[in-house]
Coordinates of N, CA and C in Angstrom, one line a residue:
M944 N -2.1 34.6 76.6 CA -3.3 34.2 76.5 C -4.5 35.3 76.4
T945 N -5.3 34.8 75.7 CA -6.2 35.5 75.4 C -7.1 35.8 76.4
P946 N -8.2 36.7 76.9 CA -9.5 36.5 77.6 C -10.2 35.1 77.3
F947 N -10.5 35.2 76.2 CA -11.3 33.8 75.9 C -10.9 32.9 76.2
T948 N -9.1 32.5 76.1 CA -8.9 31.6 76.2 C -8.7 31.2 77.8
E949 N -8.4 31.9 78.6 CA -8.5 32.0 79.9 C -9.9 31.9 80.3
R950 N -10.6 32.0 79.8 CA -12.7 32.2 80.4 C -12.5 30.5 80.3
V951 N -12.2 30.1 78.7 CA -12.3 28.5 78.1 C -11.6 27.7 79.7
I952 N -10.6 27.8 79.7 CA -10.0 27.3 80.9 C -10.3 27.5 82.0
Q953 N -11.0 28.5 82.5 CA -11.9 28.4 83.8 C -13.1 27.9 83.6
I954 N -13.8 27.8 82.7 CA -15.0 27.0 82.9 C -14.7 25.4 82.6
I955 N -13.9 25.3 82.0 CA -13.7 23.6 81.7 C -12.9 23.1 83.1
R956 N -12.4 23.8 84.1 CA -12.0 23.5 85.3 C -13.2 23.2 86.2
S957 N -14.3 23.8 86.1 CA -15.6 23.9 86.7 C -16.4 23.0 86.7
I958 N -15.9 22.3 85.7 CA -17.3 21.0 84.9 C -16.7 20.0 86.0
P959 N -18.1 19.4 87.3 CA -17.5 19.1 88.0 C -17.4 17.3 87.4
E960 N -17.1 16.6 88.3 CA -17.1 15.0 88.2 C -18.5 14.6 87.9
G961 N -18.4 13.9 86.7 CA -20.0 13.0 86.6 C -20.8 13.8 85.8
K962 N -20.0 15.2 85.4 CA -20.8 16.1 84.4 C -20.4 16.3 82.9
V963 N -20.8 16.7 81.8 CA -20.0 16.6 80.8 C -20.7 18.5 80.3
M964 N -20.0 18.8 79.3 CA -20.5 20.1 78.5 C -20.2 20.0 77.5
T965 N -20.8 20.9 76.3 CA -20.3 20.8 75.1 C -19.3 21.8 74.6
Y966 N -18.6 21.4 73.3 CA -17.6 22.2 72.8 C -18.3 24.0 72.9
G967 N -19.6 23.8 72.3 CA -20.3 24.9 72.1 C -20.7 25.6 73.2
Q968 N -21.1 24.9 74.1 CA -21.6 25.6 75.4 C -20.4 26.2 76.1
I969 N -19.4 25.7 76.3 CA -17.9 26.5 76.5 C -18.0 27.5 76.0
A970 N -17.9 27.4 74.5 CA -17.6 28.6 74.0 C -18.6 29.8 73.9
R971 N -19.5 29.6 73.7 CA -20.8 30.6 74.6 C -20.7 31.1 75.8
L972 N -20.8 30.5 76.6 CA -20.3 31.1 78.2 C -18.9 31.8 78.1
A973 N -18.0 31.5 77.6 CA -16.8 32.4 77.2 C -16.8 33.5 76.7
G974 N -18.0 33.6 75.6 CA -18.6 34.8 75.0 C -18.1 34.6 73.2
S975 N -17.8 33.8 73.2 CA -17.9 33.6 71.3 C -18.8 32.1 71.1
P976 N -19.9 32.7 70.9 CA -21.1 31.5 70.6 C -20.8 31.2 69.4
R977 N -20.0 31.3 68.8 CA -19.4 30.6 67.5 C -18.2 29.8 67.3
G978 N -17.4 29.9 68.8 CA -16.3 29.4 68.9 C -15.9 28.0 70.0
A979 N -16.6 27.0 69.1 CA -16.5 25.8 69.5 C -15.2 25.2 69.5
R980 N -15.0 25.3 67.9 CA -13.9 24.9 67.1 C -12.7 25.3 67.8
Q981 N -12.4 26.7 68.5 CA -11.6 27.1 69.2 C -11.5 26.7 70.4
V982 N -12.2 26.3 70.8 CA -12.7 25.3 72.3 C -11.3 23.9 72.1
V983 N -11.8 23.4 71.2 CA -11.4 22.3 70.5 C -10.0 22.5 70.3
R984 N -9.3 23.4 69.7 CA -8.2 24.0 69.5 C -7.2 23.9 70.9
I985 N -8.3 24.5 72.0 CA -7.7 25.1 73.1 C -7.7 23.8 73.9
L986 N -8.6 23.1 74.1 CA -8.5 21.5 74.6 C -7.3 20.9 74.3
H987 N -6.8 20.5 73.0 CA -5.9 20.1 72.3 C -4.7 20.2 72.5
A988 N -4.4 21.9 73.0 CA -2.9 22.5 72.8 C -2.8 22.7 74.7
M989 N -3.8 23.0 75.6 CA -3.5 22.9 77.0 C -4.1 22.1 78.0
S990 N -4.5 21.1 77.5 CA -5.1 20.1 78.5 C -3.8 19.7 79.8
T991 N -3.2 19.2 79.0 CA -1.9 18.4 79.9 C -1.4 20.0 80.7
K992 N -0.9 21.0 80.0 CA -0.4 22.1 80.5 C -1.3 22.4 81.7
H993 N -2.3 22.3 81.8 CA -3.5 22.9 82.9 C -4.3 22.1 83.3
R994 N -3.6 20.6 83.1 CA -4.3 19.8 84.0 C -6.0 20.0 84.1
L995 N -6.3 20.1 82.5 CA -7.6 20.1 82.0 C -8.8 19.1 82.5
P996 N -9.8 18.6 82.5 CA -10.6 18.0 82.6 C -10.9 17.6 81.6
W997 N -10.5 17.0 80.0 CA -10.8 17.4 78.9 C -11.8 16.6 78.9
H998 N -11.9 15.0 79.3 CA -13.1 14.2 78.9 C -14.1 14.6 79.3
R999 N -14.4 15.5 80.1 CA -15.5 16.0 80.2 C -16.1 17.0 79.1
V1000 N -15.8 16.9 78.0 CA -16.4 18.2 77.2 C -16.6 16.9 76.0
I1001 N -17.7 17.1 75.4 CA -18.0 16.1 74.7 C -18.9 17.2 73.1
N1002 N -19.3 16.4 72.0 CA -20.2 17.3 71.4 C -21.5 17.5 71.3
A1003 N -22.3 18.3 70.6 CA -23.7 19.2 70.8 C -24.5 17.8 70.8
K1004 N -24.3 16.9 70.0 CA -24.9 15.5 70.1 C -24.9 14.9 71.4
G1005 N -24.1 15.0 72.0 CA -23.6 14.1 73.1 C -22.8 13.3 72.7
E1006 N -22.3 13.3 72.1 CA -21.1 12.1 71.6 C -19.5 12.3 71.5
I1007 N -18.9 11.2 72.1 CA -17.7 11.7 71.9 C -17.3 11.8 70.9
A1008 N -16.4 12.7 70.7 CA -15.9 12.9 68.9 C -14.2 13.2 69.2
I1009 N -13.7 12.6 69.8 CA -12.6 12.3 69.3 C -12.4 10.8 68.4
Q1010 N -11.8 10.8 67.2 CA -12.2 10.1 66.0 C -11.2 8.5 66.3
D1011 N -9.7 9.0 67.2 CA -8.9 7.8 67.3 C -9.5 6.8 68.4
D1012 N -9.7 5.6 68.5 CA -10.1 4.3 69.0 C -9.3 4.6 70.3
E1013 N -8.1 4.8 70.4 CA -7.7 4.8 71.8 C -8.0 6.2 72.5
G1014 N -8.1 7.5 71.8 CA -8.6 8.5 72.6 C -10.0 8.2 73.2
S1015 N -10.9 7.9 72.3 CA -12.3 7.9 72.1 C -12.6 6.8 73.8
H1016 N -11.6 5.6 73.5 CA -11.8 4.6 74.4 C -11.2 5.3 75.8
M1017 N -10.0 5.8 76.1 CA -10.1 6.6 76.8 C -11.2 7.6 77.9
Q1018 N -11.4 8.3 76.9 CA -12.5 9.5 77.3 C -13.5 8.7 78.1
S1019 N -13.9 7.8 77.3 CA -15.3 6.8 77.4 C -15.1 5.9 78.6
F1020 N -13.5 5.5 79.2 CA -13.2 4.9 80.6 C -13.2 5.9 81.8
L1021 N -12.8 7.4 81.5 CA -12.7 8.1 82.3 C -14.4 9.0 82.8
L1022 N -14.8 8.9 81.8 CA -16.5 9.5 82.5 C -17.2 8.1 82.8
Q1023 N -17.1 7.0 82.2 CA -17.7 5.7 83.1 C -17.4 5.8 84.7
A1024 N -15.8 6.0 84.9 CA -15.3 6.1 86.3 C -15.8 7.2 87.2
E1025 N -16.3 7.9 86.8 CA -17.2 9.2 87.0 C -18.6 9.0 87.1
G1026 N -19.0 8.0 87.0 CA -20.5 7.6 87.0 C -21.2 8.1 85.7
V1027 N -20.5 8.8 84.4 CA -21.2 8.7 83.8 C -21.6 7.2 82.8
T1028 N -22.8 7.5 82.4 CA -23.5 6.1 81.2 C -23.2 6.4 79.9
I1029 N -22.4 5.7 79.5 CA -22.2 5.7 77.8 C -22.9 4.7 77.0
T1030 N -23.5 5.4 76.2 CA -24.8 4.1 75.8 C -23.8 3.9 74.0
D1031 N -23.9 3.1 73.5 CA -23.8 2.4 71.9 C -22.2 3.0 72.0
Q1032 N -21.1 3.3 72.8 CA -19.7 2.9 73.0 C -19.5 4.7 73.0
R1033 N -20.5 5.3 72.5 CA -19.8 7.1 72.1 C -20.9 7.7 73.0
F1034 N -22.0 7.6 73.3 CA -23.2 8.8 73.4 C -23.4 8.8 74.9
V1035 N -23.7 10.0 75.5 CA -23.6 10.4 76.8 C -25.0 11.5 76.8
S1036 N -25.9 11.1 77.8 CA -27.4 11.7 77.8 C -27.2 13.3 78.3
L1037 N -26.9 14.1 77.3 CA -27.1 15.5 77.7 C -28.2 16.0 79.1
A1038 N -29.4 15.0 78.7 CA -30.6 15.4 79.5 C -29.9 15.3 81.1
H1039 N -29.2 14.1 81.0 CA -28.9 13.4 82.7 C -27.7 14.1 83.1
F1040 N -26.5 14.4 82.2 CA -25.3 14.4 82.7 C -24.5 16.0 82.2
Q1041 N -25.5 17.0 81.7 CA -25.0 17.8 81.4 C -24.9 18.5 82.1
H1042 N -23.6 20.0 82.7 CA -23.6 20.8 83.7 C -23.7 22.2 82.7
Q1043 N -24.7 22.7 83.9 CA -25.8 23.7 84.0 C -24.9 24.9 84.6
D1044 N -24.5 25.5 84.1 CA -23.4 26.4 84.9 C -23.8 27.9 84.9
E1045 N -24.6 28.4 85.8 CA -25.0 29.8 85.8 C -24.0 31.0 85.8
E1046 N -23.1 30.4 86.9 CA -22.2 31.2 87.1 C -21.4 31.9 86.1
F1047 N -21.0 31.4 85.0 CA -20.7 31.9 83.7 C -21.6 32.5 82.5
I1048 N -22.9 32.7 83.3 CA -23.8 33.3 82.2 C -24.0 34.7 82.3

């Protein structure tokens, strides 16, 4: 596992209940400002194995980025169960729910 991957996993694990982070934010904190797509791949490949709270990661617009209905509904359900408000069935207010973790900067 690369140091970047290890860092991404550590950051995702640190997202508290009821908060979200963006793919780009995680990539930047992990040391690769242009690595948002790598974060997507890491989540896809390692969420189950490492028990990552994948549902707390959204895109830079505050939108649930999963395209298939089942996956996006599951992410929405899990976020709402943690107290995150979803608007228009896909959007999270980053101003209210984005986690700012200074430990990784």
